[in-house]
PDB file of C-alpha atoms in Angstrom:
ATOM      1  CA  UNK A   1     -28.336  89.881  26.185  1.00 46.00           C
ATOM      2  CA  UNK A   2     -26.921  87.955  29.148  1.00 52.00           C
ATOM      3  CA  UNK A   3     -24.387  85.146  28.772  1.00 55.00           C
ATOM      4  CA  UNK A   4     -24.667  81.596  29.989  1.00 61.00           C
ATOM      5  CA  UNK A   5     -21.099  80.820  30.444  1.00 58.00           C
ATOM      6  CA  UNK A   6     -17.829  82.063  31.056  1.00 56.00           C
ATOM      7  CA  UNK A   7     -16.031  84.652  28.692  1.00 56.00           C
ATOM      8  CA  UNK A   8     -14.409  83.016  25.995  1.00 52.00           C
ATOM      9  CA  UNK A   9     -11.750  85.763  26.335  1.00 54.00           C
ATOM     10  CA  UNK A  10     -11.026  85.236  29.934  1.00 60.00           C
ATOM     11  CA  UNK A  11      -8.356  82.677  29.496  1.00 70.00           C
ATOM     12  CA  UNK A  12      -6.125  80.934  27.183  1.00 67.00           C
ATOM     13  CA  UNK A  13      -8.093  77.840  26.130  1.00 76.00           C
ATOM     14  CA  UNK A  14     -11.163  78.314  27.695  1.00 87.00           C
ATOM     15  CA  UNK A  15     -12.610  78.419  23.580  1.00 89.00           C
ATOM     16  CA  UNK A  16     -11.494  74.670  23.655  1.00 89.00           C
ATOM     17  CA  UNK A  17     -12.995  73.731  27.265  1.00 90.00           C
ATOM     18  CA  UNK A  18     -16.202  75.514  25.979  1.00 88.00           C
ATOM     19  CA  UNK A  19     -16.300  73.305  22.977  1.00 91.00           C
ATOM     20  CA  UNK A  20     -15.068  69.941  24.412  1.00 92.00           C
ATOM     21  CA  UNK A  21     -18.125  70.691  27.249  1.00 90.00           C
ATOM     22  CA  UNK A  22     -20.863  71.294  24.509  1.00 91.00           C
ATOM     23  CA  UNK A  23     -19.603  68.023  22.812  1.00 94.00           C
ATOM     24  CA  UNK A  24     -19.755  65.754  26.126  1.00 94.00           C
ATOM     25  CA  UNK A  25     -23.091  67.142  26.275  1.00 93.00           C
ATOM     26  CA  UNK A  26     -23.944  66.182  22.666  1.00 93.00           C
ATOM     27  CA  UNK A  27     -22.673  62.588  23.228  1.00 95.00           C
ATOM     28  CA  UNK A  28     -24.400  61.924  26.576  1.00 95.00           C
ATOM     29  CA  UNK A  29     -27.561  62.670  24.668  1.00 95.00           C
ATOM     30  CA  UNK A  30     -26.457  60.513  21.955  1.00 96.00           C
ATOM     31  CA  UNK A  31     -24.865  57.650  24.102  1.00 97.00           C
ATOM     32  CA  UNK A  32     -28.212  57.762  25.853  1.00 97.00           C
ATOM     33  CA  UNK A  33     -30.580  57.553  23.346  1.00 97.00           C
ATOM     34  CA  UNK A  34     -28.215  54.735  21.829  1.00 97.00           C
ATOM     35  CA  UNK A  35     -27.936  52.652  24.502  1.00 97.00           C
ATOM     36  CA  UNK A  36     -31.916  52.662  25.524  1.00 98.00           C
ATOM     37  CA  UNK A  37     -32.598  51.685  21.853  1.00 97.00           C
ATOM     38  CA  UNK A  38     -29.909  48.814  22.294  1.00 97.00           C
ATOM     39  CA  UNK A  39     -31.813  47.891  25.372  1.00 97.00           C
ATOM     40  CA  UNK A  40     -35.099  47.738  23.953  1.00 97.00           C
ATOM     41  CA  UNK A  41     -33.707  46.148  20.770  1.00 97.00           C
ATOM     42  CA  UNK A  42     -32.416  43.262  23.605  1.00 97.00           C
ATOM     43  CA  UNK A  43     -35.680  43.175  24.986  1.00 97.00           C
ATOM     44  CA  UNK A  44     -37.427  42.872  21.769  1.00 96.00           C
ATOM     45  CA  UNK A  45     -35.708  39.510  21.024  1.00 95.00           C
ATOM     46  CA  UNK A  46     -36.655  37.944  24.714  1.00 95.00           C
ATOM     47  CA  UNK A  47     -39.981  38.878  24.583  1.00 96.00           C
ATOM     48  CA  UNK A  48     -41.191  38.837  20.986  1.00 95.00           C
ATOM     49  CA  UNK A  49     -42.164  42.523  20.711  1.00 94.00           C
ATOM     50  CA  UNK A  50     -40.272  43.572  18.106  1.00 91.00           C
ATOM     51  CA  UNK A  51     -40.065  46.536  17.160  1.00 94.00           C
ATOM     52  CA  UNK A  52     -42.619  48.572  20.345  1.00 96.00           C
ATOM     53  CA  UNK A  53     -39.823  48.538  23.145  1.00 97.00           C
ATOM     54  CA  UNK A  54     -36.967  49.646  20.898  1.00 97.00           C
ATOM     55  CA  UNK A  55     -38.782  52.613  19.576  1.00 97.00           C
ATOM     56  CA  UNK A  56     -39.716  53.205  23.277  1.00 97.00           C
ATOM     57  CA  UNK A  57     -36.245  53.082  24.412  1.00 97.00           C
ATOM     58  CA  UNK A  58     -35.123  55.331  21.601  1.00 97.00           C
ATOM     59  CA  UNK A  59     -37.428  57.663  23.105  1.00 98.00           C
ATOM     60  CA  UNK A  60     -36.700  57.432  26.416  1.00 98.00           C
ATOM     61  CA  UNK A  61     -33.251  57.424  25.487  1.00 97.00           C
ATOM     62  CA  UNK A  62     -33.284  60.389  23.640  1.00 97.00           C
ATOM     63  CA  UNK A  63     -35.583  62.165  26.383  1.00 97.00           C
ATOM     64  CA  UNK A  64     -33.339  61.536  29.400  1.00 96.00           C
ATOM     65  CA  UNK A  65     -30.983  62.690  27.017  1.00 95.00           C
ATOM     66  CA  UNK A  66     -32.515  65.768  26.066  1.00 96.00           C
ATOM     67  CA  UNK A  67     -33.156  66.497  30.269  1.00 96.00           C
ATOM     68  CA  UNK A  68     -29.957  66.361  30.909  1.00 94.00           C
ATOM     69  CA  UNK A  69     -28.871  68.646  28.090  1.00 93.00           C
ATOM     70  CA  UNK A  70     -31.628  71.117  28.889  1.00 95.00           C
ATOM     71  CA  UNK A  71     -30.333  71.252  33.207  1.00 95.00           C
ATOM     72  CA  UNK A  72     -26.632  71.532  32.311  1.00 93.00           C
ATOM     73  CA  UNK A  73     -27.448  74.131  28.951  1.00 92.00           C
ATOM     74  CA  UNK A  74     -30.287  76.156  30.550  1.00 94.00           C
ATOM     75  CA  UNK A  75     -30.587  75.524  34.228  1.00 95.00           C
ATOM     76  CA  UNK A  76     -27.329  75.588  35.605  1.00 93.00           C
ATOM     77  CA  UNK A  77     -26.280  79.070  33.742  1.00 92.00           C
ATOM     78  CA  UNK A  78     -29.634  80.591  35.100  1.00 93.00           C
ATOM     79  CA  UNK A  79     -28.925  79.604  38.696  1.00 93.00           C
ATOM     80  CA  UNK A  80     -25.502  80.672  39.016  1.00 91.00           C
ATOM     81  CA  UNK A  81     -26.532  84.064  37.194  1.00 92.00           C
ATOM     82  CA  UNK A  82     -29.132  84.204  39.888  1.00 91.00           C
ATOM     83  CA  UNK A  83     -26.767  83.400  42.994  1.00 90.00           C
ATOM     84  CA  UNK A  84     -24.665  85.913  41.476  1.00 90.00           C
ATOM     85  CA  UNK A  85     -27.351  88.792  41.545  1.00 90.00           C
ATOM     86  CA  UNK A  86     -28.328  87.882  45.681  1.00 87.00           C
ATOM     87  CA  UNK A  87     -24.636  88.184  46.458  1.00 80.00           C
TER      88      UNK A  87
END
């Protein structure tokens, strides 16, 4: 079973630089999803809509989100792996 990161064991702290990484990735998906909800809720009130674009921007939200968590979780680890096997 390949790895997608770094050793844990390869340096002092890198357990904590792991962890702290996973989080910011956590909130960004979080933040995101919060803030497009926020918008929409905004929108809602100037328009009269209430509740179609906050549930949209939830979604959106929380699908940008999601991208982003899916390129820096899943992508990322694959390419380097890959540059790593040409070289």
């Amino acid at each position: 079973m390949a790895s997608n990161g770094p050793d844990p064991g390869d340096e002092p702290g890198s357990v904590w630089r792991e962890q702290g990484r996973y989080l910011g990735f956590g909130l960004t998906w979080a933040l995101s999803t919060l803030l497009f909800f926020l918008l929409g809720l905004w929108l809602d009130g100037k328009l009269g809509t209430t509740p179609w674009l906050s549930i949209g921007g939830a979604f959106f939200g929380g699908g940008t989100g999601f991208y982003n968590l899916y390129l820096h979780v899943i992508v990322e680890p694959r390419e380097k792996r890959e540059d790593r096997e040409r070289t």
